[in-house]
PDB file of C-alpha atoms and ligand atoms in Angstrom:
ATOM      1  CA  UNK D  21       4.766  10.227 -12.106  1.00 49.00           C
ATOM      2  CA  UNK D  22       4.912   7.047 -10.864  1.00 55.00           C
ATOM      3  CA  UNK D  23       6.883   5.832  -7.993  1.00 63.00           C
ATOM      4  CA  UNK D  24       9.748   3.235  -9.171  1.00 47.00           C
ATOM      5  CA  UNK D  25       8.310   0.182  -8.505  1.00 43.00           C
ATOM      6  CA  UNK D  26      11.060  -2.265 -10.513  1.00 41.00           C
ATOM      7  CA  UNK D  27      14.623  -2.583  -9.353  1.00 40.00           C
ATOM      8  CA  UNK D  28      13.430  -1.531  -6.089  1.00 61.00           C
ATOM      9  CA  UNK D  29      13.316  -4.408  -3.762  1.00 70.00           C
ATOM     10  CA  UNK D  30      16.270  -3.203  -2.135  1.00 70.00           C
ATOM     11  CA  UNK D  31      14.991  -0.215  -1.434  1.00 88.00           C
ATOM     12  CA  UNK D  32      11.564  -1.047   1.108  1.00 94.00           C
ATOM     13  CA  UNK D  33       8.203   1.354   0.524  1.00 97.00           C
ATOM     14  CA  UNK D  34       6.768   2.343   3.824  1.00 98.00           C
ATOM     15  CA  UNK D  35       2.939   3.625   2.756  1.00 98.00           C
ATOM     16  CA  UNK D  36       1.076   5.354   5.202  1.00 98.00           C
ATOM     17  CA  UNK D  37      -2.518   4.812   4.339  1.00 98.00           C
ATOM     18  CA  UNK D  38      -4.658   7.638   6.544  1.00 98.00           C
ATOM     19  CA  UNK D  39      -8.205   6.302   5.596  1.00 98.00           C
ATOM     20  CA  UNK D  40     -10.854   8.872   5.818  1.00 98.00           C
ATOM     21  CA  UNK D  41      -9.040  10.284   8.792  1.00 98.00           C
ATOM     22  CA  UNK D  42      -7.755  13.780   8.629  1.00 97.00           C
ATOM     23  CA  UNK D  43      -8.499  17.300   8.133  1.00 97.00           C
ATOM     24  CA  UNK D  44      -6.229  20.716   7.305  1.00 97.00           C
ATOM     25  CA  UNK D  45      -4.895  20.617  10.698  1.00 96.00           C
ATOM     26  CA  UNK D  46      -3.313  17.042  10.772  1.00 96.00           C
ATOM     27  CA  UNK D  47      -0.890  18.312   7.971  1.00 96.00           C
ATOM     28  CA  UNK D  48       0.871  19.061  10.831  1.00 96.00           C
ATOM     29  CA  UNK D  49       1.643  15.156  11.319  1.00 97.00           C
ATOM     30  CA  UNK D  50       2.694  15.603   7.463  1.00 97.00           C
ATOM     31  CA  UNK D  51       4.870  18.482   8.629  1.00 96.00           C
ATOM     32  CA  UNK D  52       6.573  16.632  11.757  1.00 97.00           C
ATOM     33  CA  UNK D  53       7.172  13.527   9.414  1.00 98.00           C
ATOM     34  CA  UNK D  54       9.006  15.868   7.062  1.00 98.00           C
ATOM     35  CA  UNK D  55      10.952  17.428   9.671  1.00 97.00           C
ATOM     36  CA  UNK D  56      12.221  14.249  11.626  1.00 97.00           C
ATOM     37  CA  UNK D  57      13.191  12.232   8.461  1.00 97.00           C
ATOM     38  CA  UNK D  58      14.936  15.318   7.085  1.00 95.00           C
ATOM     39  CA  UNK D  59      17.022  15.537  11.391  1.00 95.00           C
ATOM     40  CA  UNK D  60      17.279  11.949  10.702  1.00 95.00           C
ATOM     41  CA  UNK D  61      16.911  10.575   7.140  1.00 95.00           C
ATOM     42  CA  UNK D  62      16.213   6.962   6.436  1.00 95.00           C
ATOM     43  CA  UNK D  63      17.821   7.175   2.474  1.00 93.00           C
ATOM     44  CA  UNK D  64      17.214   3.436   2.552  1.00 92.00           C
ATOM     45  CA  UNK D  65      13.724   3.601   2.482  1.00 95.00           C
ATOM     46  CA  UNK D  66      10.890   4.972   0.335  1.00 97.00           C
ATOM     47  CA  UNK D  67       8.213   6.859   2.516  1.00 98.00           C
ATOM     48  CA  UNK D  68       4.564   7.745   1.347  1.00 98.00           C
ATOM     49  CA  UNK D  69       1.727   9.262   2.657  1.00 98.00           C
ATOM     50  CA  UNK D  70      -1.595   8.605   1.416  1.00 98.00           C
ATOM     51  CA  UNK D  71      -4.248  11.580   3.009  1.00 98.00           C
ATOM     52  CA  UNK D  72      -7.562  11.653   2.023  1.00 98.00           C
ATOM     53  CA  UNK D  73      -7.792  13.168  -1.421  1.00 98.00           C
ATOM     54  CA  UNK D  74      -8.937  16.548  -0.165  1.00 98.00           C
ATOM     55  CA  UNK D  75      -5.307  16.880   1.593  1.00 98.00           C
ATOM     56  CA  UNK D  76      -3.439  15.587  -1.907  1.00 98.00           C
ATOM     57  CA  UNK D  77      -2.608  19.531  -3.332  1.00 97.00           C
ATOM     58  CA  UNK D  78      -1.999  20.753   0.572  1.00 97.00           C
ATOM     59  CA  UNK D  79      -0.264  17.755   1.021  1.00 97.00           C
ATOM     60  CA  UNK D  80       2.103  18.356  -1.825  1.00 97.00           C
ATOM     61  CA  UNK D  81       2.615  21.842  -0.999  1.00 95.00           C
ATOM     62  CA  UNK D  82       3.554  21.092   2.425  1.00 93.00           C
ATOM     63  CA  UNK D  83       6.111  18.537   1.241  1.00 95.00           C
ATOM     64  CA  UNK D  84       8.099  20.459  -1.195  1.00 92.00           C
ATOM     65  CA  UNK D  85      11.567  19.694  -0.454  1.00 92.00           C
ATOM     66  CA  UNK D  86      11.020  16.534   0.797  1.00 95.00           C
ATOM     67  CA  UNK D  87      11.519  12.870  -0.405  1.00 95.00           C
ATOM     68  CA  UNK D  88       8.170  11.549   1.131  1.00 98.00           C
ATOM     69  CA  UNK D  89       5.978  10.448  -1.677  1.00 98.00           C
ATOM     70  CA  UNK D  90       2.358  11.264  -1.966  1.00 98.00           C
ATOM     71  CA  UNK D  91      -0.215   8.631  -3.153  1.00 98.00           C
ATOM     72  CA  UNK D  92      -4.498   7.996  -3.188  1.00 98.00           C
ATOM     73  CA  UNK D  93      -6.732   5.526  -1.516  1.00 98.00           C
ATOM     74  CA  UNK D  94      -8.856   5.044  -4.641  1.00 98.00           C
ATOM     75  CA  UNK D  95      -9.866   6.062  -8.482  1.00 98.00           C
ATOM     76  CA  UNK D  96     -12.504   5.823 -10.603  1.00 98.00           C
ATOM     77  CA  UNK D  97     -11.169   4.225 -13.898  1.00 98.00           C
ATOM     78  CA  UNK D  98     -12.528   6.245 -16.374  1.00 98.00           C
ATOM     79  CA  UNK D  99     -10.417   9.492 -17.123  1.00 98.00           C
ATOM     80  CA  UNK D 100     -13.365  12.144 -16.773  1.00 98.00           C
ATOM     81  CA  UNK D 101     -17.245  11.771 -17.329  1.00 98.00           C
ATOM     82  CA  UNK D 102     -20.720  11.863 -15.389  1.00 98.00           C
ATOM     83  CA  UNK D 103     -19.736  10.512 -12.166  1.00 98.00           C
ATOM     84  CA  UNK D 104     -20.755  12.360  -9.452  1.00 98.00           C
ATOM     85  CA  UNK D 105     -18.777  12.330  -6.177  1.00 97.00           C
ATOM     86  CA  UNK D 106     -15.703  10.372  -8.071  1.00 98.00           C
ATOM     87  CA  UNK D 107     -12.519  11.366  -8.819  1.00 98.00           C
ATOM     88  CA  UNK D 108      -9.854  10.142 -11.429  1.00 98.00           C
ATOM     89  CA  UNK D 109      -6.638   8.778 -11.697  1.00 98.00           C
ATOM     90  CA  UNK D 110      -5.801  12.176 -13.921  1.00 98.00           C
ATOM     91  CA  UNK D 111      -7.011  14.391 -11.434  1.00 98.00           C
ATOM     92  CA  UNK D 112      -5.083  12.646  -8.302  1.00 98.00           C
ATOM     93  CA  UNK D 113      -1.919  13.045 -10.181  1.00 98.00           C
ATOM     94  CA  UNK D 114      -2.745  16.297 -10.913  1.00 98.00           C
ATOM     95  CA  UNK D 115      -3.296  16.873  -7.330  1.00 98.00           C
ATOM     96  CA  UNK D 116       0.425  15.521  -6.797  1.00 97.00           C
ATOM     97  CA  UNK D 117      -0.215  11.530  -5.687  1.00 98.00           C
ATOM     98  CA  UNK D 118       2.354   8.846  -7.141  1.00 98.00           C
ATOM     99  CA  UNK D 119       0.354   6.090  -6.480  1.00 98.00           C
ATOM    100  CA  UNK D 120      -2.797   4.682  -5.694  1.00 98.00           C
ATOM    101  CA  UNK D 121      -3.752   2.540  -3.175  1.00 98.00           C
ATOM    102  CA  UNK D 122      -6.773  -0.009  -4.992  1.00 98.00           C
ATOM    103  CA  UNK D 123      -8.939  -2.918  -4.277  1.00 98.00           C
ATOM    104  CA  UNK D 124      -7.744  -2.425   0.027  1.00 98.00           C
ATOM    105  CA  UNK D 125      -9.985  -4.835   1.790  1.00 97.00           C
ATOM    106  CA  UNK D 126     -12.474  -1.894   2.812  1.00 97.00           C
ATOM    107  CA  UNK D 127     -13.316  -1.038  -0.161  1.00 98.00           C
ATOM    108  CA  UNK D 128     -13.941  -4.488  -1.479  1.00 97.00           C
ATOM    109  CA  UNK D 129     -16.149  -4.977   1.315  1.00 96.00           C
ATOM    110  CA  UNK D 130     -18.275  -1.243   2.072  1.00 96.00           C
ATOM    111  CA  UNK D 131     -18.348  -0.972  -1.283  1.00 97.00           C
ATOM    112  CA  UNK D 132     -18.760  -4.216  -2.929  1.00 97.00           C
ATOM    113  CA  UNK D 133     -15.763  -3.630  -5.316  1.00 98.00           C
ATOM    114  CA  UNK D 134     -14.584  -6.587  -7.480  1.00 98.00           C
ATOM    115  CA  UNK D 135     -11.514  -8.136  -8.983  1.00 98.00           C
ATOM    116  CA  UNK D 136     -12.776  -7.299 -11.856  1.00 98.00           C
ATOM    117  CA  UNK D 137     -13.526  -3.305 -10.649  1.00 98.00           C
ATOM    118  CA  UNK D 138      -9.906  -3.321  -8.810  1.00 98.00           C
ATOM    119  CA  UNK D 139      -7.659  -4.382 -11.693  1.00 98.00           C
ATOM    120  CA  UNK D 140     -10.017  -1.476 -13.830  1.00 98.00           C
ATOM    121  CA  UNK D 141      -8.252   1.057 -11.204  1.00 98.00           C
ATOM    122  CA  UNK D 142      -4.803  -0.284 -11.483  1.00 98.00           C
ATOM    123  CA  UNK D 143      -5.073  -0.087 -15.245  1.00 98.00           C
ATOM    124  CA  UNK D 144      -6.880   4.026 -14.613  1.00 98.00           C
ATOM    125  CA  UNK D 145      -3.269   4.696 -12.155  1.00 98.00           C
ATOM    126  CA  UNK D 146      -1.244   3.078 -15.322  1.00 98.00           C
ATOM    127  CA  UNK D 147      -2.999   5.577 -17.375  1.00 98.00           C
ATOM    128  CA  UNK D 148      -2.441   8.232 -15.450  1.00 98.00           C
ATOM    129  CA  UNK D 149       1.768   7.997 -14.766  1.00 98.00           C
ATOM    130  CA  UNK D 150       1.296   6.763 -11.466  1.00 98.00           C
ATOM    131  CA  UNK D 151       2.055   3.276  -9.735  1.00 98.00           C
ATOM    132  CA  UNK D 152      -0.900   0.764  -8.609  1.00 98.00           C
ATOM    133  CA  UNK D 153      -0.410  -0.331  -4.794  1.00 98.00           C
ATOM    134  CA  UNK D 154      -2.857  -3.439  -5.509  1.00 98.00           C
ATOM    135  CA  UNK D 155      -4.084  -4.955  -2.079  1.00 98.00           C
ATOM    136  CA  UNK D 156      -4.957  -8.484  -1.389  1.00 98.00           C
ATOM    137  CA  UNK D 157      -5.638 -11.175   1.486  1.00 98.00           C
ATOM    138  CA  UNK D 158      -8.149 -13.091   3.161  1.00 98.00           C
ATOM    139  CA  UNK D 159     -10.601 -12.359   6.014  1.00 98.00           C
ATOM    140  CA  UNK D 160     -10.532 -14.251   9.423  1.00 98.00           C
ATOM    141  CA  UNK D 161     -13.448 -16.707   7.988  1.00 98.00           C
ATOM    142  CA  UNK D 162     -11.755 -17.636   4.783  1.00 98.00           C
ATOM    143  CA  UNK D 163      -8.389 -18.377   6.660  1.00 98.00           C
ATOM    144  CA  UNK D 164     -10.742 -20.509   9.180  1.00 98.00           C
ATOM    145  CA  UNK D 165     -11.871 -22.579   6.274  1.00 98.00           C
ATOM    146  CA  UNK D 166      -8.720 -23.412   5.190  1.00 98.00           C
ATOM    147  CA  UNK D 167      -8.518 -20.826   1.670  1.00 98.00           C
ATOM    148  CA  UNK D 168      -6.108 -18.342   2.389  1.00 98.00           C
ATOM    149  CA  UNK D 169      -3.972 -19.380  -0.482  1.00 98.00           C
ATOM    150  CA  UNK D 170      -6.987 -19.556  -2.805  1.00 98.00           C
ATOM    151  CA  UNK D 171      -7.794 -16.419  -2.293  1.00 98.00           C
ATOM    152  CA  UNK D 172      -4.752 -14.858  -2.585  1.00 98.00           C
ATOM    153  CA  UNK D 173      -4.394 -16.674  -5.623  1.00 98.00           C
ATOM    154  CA  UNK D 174      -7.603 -15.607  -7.092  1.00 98.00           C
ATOM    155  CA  UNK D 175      -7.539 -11.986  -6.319  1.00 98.00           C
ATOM    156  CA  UNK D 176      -4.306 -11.901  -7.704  1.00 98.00           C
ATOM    157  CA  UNK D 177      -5.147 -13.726 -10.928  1.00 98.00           C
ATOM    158  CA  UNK D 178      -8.630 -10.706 -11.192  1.00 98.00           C
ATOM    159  CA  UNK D 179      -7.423  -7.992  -9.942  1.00 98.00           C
ATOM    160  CA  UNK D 180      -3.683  -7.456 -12.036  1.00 98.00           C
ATOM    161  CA  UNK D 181      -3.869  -6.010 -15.457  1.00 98.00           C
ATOM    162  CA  UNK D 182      -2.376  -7.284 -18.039  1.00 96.00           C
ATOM    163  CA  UNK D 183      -0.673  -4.348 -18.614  1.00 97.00           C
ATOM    164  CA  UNK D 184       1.044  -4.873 -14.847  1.00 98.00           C
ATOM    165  CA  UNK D 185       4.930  -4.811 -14.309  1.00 97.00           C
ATOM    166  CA  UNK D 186       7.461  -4.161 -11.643  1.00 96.00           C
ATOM    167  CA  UNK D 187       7.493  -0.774 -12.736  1.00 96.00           C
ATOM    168  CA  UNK D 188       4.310   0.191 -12.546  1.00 97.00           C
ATOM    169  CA  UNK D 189       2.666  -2.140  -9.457  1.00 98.00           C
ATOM    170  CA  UNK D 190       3.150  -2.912  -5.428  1.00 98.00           C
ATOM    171  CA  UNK D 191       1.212  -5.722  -3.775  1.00 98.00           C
ATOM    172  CA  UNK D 192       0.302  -5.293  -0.617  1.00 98.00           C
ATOM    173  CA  UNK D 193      -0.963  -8.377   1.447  1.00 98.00           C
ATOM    174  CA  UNK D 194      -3.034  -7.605   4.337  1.00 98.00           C
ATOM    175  CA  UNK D 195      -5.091 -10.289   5.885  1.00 98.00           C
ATOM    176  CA  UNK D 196      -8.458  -8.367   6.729  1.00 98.00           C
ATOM    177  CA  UNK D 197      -8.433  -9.531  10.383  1.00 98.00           C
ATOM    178  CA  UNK D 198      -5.231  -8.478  11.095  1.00 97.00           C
ATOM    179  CA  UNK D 199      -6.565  -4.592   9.751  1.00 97.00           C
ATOM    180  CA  UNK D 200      -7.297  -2.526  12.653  1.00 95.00           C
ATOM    181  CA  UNK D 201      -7.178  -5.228  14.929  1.00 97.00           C
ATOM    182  CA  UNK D 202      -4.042  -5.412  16.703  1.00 95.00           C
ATOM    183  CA  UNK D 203      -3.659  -9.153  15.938  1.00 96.00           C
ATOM    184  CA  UNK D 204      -0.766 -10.087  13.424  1.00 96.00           C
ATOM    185  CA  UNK D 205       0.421 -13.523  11.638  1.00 97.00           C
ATOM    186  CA  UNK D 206       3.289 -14.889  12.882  1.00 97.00           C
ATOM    187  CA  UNK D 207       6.633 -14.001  10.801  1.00 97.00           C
ATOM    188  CA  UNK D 208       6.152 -17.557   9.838  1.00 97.00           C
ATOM    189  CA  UNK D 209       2.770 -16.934   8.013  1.00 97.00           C
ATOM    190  CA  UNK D 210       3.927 -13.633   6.783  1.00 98.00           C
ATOM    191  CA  UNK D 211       6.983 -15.302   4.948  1.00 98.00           C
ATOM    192  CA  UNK D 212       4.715 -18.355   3.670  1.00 98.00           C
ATOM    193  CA  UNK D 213       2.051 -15.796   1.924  1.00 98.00           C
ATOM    194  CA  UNK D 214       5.026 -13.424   1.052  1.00 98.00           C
ATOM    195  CA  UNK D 215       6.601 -16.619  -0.762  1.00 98.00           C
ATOM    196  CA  UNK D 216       3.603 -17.663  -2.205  1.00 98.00           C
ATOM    197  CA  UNK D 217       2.559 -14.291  -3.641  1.00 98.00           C
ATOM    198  CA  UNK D 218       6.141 -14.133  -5.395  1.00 98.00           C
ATOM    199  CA  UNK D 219       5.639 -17.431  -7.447  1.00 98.00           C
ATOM    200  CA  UNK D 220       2.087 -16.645  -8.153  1.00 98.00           C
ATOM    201  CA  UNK D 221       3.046 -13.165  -9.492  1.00 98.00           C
ATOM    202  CA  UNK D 222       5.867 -15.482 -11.642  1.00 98.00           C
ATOM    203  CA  UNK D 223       3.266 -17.379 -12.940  1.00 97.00           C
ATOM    204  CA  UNK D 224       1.523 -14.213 -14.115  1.00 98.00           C
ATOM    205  CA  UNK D 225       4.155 -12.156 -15.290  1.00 97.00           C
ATOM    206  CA  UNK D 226       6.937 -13.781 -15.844  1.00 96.00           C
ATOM    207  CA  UNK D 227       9.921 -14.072 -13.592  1.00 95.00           C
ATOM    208  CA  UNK D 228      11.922 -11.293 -14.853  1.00 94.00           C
ATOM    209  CA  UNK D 229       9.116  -9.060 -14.228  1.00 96.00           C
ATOM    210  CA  UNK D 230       7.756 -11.169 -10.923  1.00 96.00           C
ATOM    211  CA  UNK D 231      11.317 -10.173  -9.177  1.00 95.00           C
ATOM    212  CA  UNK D 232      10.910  -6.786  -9.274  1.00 96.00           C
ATOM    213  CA  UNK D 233       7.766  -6.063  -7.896  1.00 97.00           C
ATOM    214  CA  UNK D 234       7.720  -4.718  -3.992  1.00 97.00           C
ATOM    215  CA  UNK D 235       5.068  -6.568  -1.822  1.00 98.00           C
ATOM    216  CA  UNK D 236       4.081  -4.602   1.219  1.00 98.00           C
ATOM    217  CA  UNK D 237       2.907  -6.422   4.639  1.00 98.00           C
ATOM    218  CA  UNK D 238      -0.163  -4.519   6.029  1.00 98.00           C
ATOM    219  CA  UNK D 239      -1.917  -5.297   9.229  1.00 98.00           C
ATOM    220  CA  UNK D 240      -1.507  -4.065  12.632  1.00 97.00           C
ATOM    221  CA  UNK D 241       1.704  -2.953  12.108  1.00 98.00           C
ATOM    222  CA  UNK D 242       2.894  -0.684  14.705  1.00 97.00           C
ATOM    223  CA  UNK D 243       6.994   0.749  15.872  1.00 97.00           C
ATOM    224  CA  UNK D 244       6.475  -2.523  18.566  1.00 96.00           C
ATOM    225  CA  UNK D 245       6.454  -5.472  15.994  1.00 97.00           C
ATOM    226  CA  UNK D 246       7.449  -3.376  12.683  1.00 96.00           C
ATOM    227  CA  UNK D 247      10.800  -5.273  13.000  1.00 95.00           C
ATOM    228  CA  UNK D 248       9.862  -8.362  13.296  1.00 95.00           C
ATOM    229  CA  UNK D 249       7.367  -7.783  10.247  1.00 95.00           C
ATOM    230  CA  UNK D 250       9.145  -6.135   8.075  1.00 92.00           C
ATOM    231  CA  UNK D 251      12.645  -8.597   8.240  1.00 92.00           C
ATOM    232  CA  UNK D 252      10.408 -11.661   7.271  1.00 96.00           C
ATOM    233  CA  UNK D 253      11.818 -13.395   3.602  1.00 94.00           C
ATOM    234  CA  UNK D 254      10.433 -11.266   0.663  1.00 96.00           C
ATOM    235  CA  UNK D 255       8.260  -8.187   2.706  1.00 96.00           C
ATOM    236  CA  UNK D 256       9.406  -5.601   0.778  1.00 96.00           C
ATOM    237  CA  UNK D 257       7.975  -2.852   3.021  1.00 96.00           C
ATOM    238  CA  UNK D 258       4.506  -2.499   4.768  1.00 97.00           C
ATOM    239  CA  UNK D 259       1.196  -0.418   4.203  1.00 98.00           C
ATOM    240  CA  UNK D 260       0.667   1.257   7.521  1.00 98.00           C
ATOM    241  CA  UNK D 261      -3.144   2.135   8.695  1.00 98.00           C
ATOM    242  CA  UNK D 262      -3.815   3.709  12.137  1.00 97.00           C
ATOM    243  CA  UNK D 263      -0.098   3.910  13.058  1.00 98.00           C
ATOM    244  CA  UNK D 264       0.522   6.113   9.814  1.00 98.00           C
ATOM    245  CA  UNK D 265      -1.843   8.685  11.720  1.00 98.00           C
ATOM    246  CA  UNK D 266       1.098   9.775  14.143  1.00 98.00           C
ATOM    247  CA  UNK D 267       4.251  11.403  12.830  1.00 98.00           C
ATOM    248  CA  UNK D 268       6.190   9.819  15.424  1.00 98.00           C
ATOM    249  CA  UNK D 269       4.980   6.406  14.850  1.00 98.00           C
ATOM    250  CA  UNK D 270       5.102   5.984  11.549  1.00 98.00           C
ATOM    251  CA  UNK D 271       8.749   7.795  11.578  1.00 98.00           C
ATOM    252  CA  UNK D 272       9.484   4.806  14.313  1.00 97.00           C
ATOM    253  CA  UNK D 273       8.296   1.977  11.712  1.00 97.00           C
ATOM    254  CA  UNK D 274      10.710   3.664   8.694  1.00 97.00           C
ATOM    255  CA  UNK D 275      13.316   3.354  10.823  1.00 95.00           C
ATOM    256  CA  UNK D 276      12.564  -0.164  12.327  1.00 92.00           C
ATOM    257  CA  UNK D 277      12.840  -1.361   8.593  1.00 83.00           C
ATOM    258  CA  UNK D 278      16.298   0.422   8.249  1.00 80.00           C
ATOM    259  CA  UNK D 279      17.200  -1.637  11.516  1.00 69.00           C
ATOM    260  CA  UNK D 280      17.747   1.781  13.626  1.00 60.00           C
ATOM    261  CA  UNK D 281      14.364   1.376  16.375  1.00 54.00           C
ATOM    262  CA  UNK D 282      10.763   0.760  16.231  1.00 47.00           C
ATOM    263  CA  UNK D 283      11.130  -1.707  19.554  1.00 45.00           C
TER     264      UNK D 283
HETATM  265  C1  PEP R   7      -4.714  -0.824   6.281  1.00 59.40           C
HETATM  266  O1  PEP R   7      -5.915  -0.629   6.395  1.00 59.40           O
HETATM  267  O2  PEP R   7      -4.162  -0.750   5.165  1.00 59.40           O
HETATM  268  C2  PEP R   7      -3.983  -1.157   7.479  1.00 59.40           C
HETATM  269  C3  PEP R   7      -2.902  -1.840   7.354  1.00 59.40           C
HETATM  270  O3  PEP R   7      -4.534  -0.726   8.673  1.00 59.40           O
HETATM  271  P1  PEP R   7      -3.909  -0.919  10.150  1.00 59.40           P
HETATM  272  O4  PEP R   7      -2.425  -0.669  10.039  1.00 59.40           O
HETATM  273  O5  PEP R   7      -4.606   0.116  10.983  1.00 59.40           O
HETATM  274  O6  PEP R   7      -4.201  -2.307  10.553  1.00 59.40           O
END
């Protein structure tokens, strides 16, 4: 099922993306998460976890009675078939995700995936029920060069389906030098790209549909500058890496976003 991705800018997603990080025992960062937003619930916000998909059915099971959401890092985009090693939109919603995470900047670069192979996923999660979180943004040499905005533009333009809609995609722009790195743009960058990814996404679906759709921040953000991310002009909520890892970090960034902490 997919997350609700239209009507929904007033209600921020906070992803959690935990890489290739994790094993059966970190579930208990799954269960602490559950337990401090159910002491202290943030209604406000949407919260998801994405675990690597070996943790998806644990993951679920652990989570019953919760209102954290459970998405992917990555699909194949065929359904089934002869492809050793992959796994399909079909089978991660079987395993319980609500969204997948495609075309994140790690990908595109250990693997070599294209615009072309990213909006191919986002059209497989469509297929499958569940949302498309569709990642974009430029690395430290393209923003040297002067073509952030090209960039953006073009991987936009490639890597959305036709077939995407408020309801059924989140951007999320994360610059590639800010991933892992510790090093953010300033709110003032943030709210430019932000700004500029909202009228390119009118220009490719249409306004009504352009409004609706969430677009995440990701990048370094940790409970010490979550505020000051996450306030900026049109972030709609953030995509969390290394700081998802930690129960009581990423609980600190939710509730940063609902104004209550995060430093
Ligand atoms: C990410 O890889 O999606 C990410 C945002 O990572 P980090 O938060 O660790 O920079």
């Amino acid at each position: 099922m997919a997350i609700k991705g239209g009507a929904s800018l007033n209600r921020p997603l906070i992803a959690g993306n935990w890489k290739m990080n994790g094993l059966a025992v970190s579930l208990a960062e799954l269960r602490a998460l559950k337990e401090r937003l159910g002491q202290n619930p943030v209604p406000e916000v949407d919260v998801m976890v994405c675990p690597p998909a070996t943790l998806l059915a644990q993951a679920r099971y652990f989570l019953t009675g919760s209102t954290i959401l459970l998405g992917a890092q990555d699909c194949h985009p065929l359904p089934s078939g002869a492809h050793t090693g992959d796994i399909s939109a079909e089978m991660l919603a079987d395993a319980g995700a609500s969204a997948i995470i495609v075309g994140h900047s790690e990908r595109r670069i250990d693997h070599g995936e294209t615009d072309a192979l990213v909006s191919a996923k986002a059209r497989a999660a469509y297929r499958a029920g569940l949302t498309a979180i569709i990642c974009v943004g430029e690395t430290g040499e393209e923003r040297k060069d002067g073509q952030t905005l090209e960039v953006v533009r073009r991987q936009l333009q490639r890597s959305l389906p036709n077939e995407a809609r408020a309801g059924n995609s989140v951007i999320a722009y994360e610059p590639v030098w800010a991933i892992g790195t510790g090093v953010t743009p300033t709110p003032a960058d943030v709210a430019e790209l932000h700004g500029f990814i909202r009228a390119e996404l009118g220009r490719l679906l249409g306004e009504g549909q352009a409004s609706g759709v969430r677009i995440l921040y990701g990048g370094s953000v940790k409970p010490a500058n979550a505020r000051e991310l996450l306030v900026v002009p049109e972030v709609n909520g953030a995509l969390v890496g290394g700081a998802s890892l930690k129960a009581a970090d990423f609980y600190a960034i939710v509730s940063a976003y609902a104004g209550r902490g995060g430093g």
